[in-house]
Short mmCIF file of C-alpha atoms in Angstrom, two decimals:
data_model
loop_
_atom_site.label_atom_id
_atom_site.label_comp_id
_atom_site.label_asym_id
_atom_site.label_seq_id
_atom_site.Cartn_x
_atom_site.Cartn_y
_atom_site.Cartn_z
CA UNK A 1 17.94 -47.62 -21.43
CA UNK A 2 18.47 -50.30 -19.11
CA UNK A 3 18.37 -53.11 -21.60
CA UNK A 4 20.32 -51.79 -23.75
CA UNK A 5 23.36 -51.25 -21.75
CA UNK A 6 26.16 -53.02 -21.99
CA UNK A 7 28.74 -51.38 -19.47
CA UNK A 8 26.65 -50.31 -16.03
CA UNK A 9 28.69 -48.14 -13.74
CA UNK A 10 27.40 -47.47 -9.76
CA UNK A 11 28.71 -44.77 -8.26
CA UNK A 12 28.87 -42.94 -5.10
CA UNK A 13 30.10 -41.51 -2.00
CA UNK A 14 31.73 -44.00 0.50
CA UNK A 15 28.67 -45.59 2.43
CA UNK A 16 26.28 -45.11 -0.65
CA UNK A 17 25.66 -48.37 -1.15
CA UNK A 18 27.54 -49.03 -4.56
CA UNK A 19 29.05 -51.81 -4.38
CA UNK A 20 26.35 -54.00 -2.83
CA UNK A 21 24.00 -52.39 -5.73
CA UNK A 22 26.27 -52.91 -7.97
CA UNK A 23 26.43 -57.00 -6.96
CA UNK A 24 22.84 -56.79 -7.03
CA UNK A 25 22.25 -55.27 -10.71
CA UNK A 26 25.06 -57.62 -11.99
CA UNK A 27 23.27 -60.98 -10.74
CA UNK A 28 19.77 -59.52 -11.31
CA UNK A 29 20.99 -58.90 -15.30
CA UNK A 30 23.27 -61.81 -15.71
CA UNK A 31 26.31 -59.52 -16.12
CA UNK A 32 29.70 -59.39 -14.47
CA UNK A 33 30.35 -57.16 -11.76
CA UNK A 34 33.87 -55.09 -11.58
CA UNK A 35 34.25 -53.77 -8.29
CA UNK A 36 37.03 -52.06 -6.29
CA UNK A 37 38.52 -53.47 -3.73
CA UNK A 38 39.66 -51.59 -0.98
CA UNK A 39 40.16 -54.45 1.53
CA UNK A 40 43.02 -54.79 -0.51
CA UNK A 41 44.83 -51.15 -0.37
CA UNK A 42 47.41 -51.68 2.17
CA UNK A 43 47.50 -48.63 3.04
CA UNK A 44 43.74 -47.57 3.74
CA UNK A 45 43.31 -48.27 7.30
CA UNK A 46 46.87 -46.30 8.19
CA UNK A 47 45.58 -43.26 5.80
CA UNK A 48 42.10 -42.90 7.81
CA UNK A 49 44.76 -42.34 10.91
CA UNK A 50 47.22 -40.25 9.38
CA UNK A 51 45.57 -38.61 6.10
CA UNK A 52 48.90 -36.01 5.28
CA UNK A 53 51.19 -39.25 5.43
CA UNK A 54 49.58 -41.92 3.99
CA UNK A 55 47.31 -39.98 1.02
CA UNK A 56 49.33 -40.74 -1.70
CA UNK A 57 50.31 -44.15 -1.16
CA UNK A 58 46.94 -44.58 -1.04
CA UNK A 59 45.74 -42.46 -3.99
CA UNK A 60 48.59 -44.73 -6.11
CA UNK A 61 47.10 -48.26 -5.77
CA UNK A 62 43.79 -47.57 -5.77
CA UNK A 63 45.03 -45.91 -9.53
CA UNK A 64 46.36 -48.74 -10.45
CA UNK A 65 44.13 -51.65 -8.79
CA UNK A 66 41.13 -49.17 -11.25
CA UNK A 67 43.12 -49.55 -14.18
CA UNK A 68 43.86 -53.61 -13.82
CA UNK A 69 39.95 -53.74 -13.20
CA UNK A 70 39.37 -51.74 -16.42
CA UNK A 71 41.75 -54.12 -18.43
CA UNK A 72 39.46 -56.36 -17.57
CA UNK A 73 36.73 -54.97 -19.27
CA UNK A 74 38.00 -55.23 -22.67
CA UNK A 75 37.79 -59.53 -21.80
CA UNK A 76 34.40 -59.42 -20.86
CA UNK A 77 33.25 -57.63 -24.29
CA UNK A 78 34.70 -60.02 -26.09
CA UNK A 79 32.69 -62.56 -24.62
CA UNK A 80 29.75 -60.52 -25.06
CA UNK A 81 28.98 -60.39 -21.28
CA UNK A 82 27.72 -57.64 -19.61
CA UNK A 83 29.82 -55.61 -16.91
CA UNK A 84 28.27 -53.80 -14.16
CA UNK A 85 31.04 -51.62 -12.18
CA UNK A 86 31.20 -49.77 -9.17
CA UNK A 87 33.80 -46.71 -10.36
CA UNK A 88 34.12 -44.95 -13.01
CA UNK A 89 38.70 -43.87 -13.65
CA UNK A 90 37.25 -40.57 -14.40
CA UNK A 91 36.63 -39.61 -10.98
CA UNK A 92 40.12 -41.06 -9.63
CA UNK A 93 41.77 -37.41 -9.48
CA UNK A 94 38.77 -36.50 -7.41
CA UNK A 95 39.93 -38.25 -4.39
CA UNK A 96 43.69 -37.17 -5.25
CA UNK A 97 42.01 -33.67 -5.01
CA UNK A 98 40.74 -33.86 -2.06
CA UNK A 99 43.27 -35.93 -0.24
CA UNK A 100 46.73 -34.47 -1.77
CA UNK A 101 49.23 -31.59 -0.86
CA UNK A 102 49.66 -29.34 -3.85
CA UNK A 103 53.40 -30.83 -4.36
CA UNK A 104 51.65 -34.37 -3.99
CA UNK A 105 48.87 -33.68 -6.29
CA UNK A 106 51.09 -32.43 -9.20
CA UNK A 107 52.94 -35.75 -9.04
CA UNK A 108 49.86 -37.45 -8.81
CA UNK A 109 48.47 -36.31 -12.15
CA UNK A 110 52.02 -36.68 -14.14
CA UNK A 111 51.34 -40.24 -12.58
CA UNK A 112 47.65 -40.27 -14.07
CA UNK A 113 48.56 -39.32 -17.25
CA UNK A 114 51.00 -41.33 -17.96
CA UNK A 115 49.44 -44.79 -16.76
CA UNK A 116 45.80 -43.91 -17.61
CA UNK A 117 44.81 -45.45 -20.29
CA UNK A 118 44.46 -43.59 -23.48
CA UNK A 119 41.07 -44.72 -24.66
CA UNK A 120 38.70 -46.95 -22.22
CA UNK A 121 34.76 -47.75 -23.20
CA UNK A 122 32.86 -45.03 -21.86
CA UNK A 123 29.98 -46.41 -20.09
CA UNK A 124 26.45 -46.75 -21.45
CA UNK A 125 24.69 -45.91 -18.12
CA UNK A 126 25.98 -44.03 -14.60
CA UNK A 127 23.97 -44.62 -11.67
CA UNK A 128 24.61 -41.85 -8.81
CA UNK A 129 23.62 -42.44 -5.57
CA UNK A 130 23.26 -39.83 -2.85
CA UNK A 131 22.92 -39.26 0.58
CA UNK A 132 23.58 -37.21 3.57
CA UNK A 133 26.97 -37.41 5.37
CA UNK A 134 25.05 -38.58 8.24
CA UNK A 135 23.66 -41.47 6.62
CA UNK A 136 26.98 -42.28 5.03
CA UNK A 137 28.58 -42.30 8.37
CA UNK A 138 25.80 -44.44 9.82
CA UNK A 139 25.93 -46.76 6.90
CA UNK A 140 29.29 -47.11 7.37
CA UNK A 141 29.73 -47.71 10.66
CA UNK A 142 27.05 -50.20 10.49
CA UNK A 143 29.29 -52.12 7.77
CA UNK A 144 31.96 -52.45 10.47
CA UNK A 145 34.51 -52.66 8.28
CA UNK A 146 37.72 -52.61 10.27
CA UNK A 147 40.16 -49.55 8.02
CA UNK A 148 37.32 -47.48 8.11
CA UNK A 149 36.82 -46.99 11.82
CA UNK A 150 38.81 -43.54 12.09
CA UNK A 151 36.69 -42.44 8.96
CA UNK A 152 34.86 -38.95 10.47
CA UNK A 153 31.63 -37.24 8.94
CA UNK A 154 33.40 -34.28 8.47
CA UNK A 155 35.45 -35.88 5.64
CA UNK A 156 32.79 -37.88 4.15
CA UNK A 157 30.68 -34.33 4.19
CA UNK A 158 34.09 -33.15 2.11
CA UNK A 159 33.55 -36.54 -0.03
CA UNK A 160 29.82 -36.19 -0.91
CA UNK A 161 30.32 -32.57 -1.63
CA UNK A 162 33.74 -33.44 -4.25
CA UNK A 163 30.57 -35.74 -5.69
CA UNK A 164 27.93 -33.76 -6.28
CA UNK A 165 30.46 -31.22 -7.47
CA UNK A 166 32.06 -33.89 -10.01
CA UNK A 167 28.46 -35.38 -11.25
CA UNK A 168 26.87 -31.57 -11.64
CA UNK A 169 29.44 -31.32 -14.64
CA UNK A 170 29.49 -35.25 -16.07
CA UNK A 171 28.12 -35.61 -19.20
CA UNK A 172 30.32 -38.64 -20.28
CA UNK A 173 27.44 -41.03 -19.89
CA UNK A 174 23.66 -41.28 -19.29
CA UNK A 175 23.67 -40.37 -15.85
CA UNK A 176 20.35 -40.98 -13.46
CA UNK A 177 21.05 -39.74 -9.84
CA UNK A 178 19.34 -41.64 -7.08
CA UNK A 179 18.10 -40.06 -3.95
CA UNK A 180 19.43 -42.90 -1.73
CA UNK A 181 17.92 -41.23 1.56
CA UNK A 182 14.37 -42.39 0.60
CA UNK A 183 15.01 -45.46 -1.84
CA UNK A 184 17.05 -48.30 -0.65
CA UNK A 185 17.36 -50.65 -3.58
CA UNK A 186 20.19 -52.37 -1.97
CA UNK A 187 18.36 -53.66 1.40
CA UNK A 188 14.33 -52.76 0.25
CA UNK A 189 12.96 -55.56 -2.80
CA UNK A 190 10.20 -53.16 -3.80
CA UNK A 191 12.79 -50.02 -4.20
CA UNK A 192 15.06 -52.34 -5.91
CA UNK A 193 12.39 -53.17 -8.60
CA UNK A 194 11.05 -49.50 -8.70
CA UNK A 195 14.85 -48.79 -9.54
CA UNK A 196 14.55 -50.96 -12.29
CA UNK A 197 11.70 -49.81 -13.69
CA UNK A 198 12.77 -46.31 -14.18
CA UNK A 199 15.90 -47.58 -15.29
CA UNK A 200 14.16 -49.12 -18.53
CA UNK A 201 11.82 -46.28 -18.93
CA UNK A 202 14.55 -43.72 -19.02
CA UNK A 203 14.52 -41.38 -21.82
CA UNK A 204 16.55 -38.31 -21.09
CA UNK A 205 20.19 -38.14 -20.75
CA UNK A 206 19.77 -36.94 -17.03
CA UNK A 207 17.03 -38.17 -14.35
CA UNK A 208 16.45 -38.00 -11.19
CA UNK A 209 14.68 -40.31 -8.70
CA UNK A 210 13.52 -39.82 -5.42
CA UNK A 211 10.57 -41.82 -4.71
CA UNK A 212 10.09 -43.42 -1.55
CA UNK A 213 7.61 -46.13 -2.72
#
């Protein structure tokens, strides 16, 4: 499966470990990586204080910063490269979900539909990675990034359960879900080439890996 992919997406709960996977898998395969970038959401660090006031500013240019990444994409095909991602747009309107009043959400998805683009490259493998809300809260405190300080393990509880809810259902891709509370491919070598290995023995559409090594 794993050599055959073109378009790698890494995916996750806040704290998961995505995006540094995701850096990882693109240099390891020689492919580009496509990352969000929420340093740059000026409004991240004021949501985490005031979530009802600053949730939909928020929700709006993380829509948008997705879909410049995923013009993006179409300029890396033609090039042949490889692009390894850490988001998938499908699971935008899951934070808007979760975030959003009910008069906020409804203007959210006229938004979403009408800026999302009609037809994007669905991708040829998902990589989920879970973990306990008290890891993700550990992990990111340990990251030390400065907007995330207010973040609370009661919401990221709320987060990881909006993603196991959202990735039960997904059957847009190949999807194999990683156990991320015994297998650290991001910070462990030997998990990171177990990883690897399953990756390009993958048969099924769905797999699950949990092994500690």
């Amino acid at each position: 499966m794993l050599d055959k992919a073109r378009y790698i997406v890494v995916e996750g709960p806040i704290g998961a470990g995505k995006t540094s996977l995701t850096r990882r898998l693109a240099e390891r395969l020689d492919g580009q990586p496509l990352l969000e970038q929420p340093e740059l959401n000026p409004f991240l660090a004021q949501f985490y204080q005031d979530p009802e006031r600053w949730a939909l500013p928020t929700q709006m240019h993380f829509l948008f910063q997705r879909i410049d990444q995923l013009a993006k994409l179409a300029e890396a095909f033609e090039k042949h490269q490889r692009v390894v991602s850490d988001f998938v747009l499908d699971k935008d309107p899951l934070f808007a979900s979760l975030n959003l009043a009910n008069h906020e959400l409804a203007l959210y998805q006229r938004v979403f539909e009408s800026v999302a683009p009609v037809s994007t490259p669905k991708p040829d493998l998902v990589i989920y990675l879970q973990a306990k809300p008290e890891t993700l809260i550990e992990r990111v405190r340990r990251r030390g990034m400065e907007a995330e300080r207010r973040i609370t393990e009661q919401y990221l509880e709320r987060v990881a359960d909006r993603y196991a809810r959202f990735f039960y259902q997904y059957d847009a891709a190949p999807l194999f879900i990683v156990d991320a509370e015994v297998l650290n491919p991001v910070d462990h070598d030997d998990d990171f080439e177990l990883l690897l290995e399953r990756l390009r023995n993958m048969r099924s559409y769905r797999e699950f890996f949990a092994y500690a090594g």
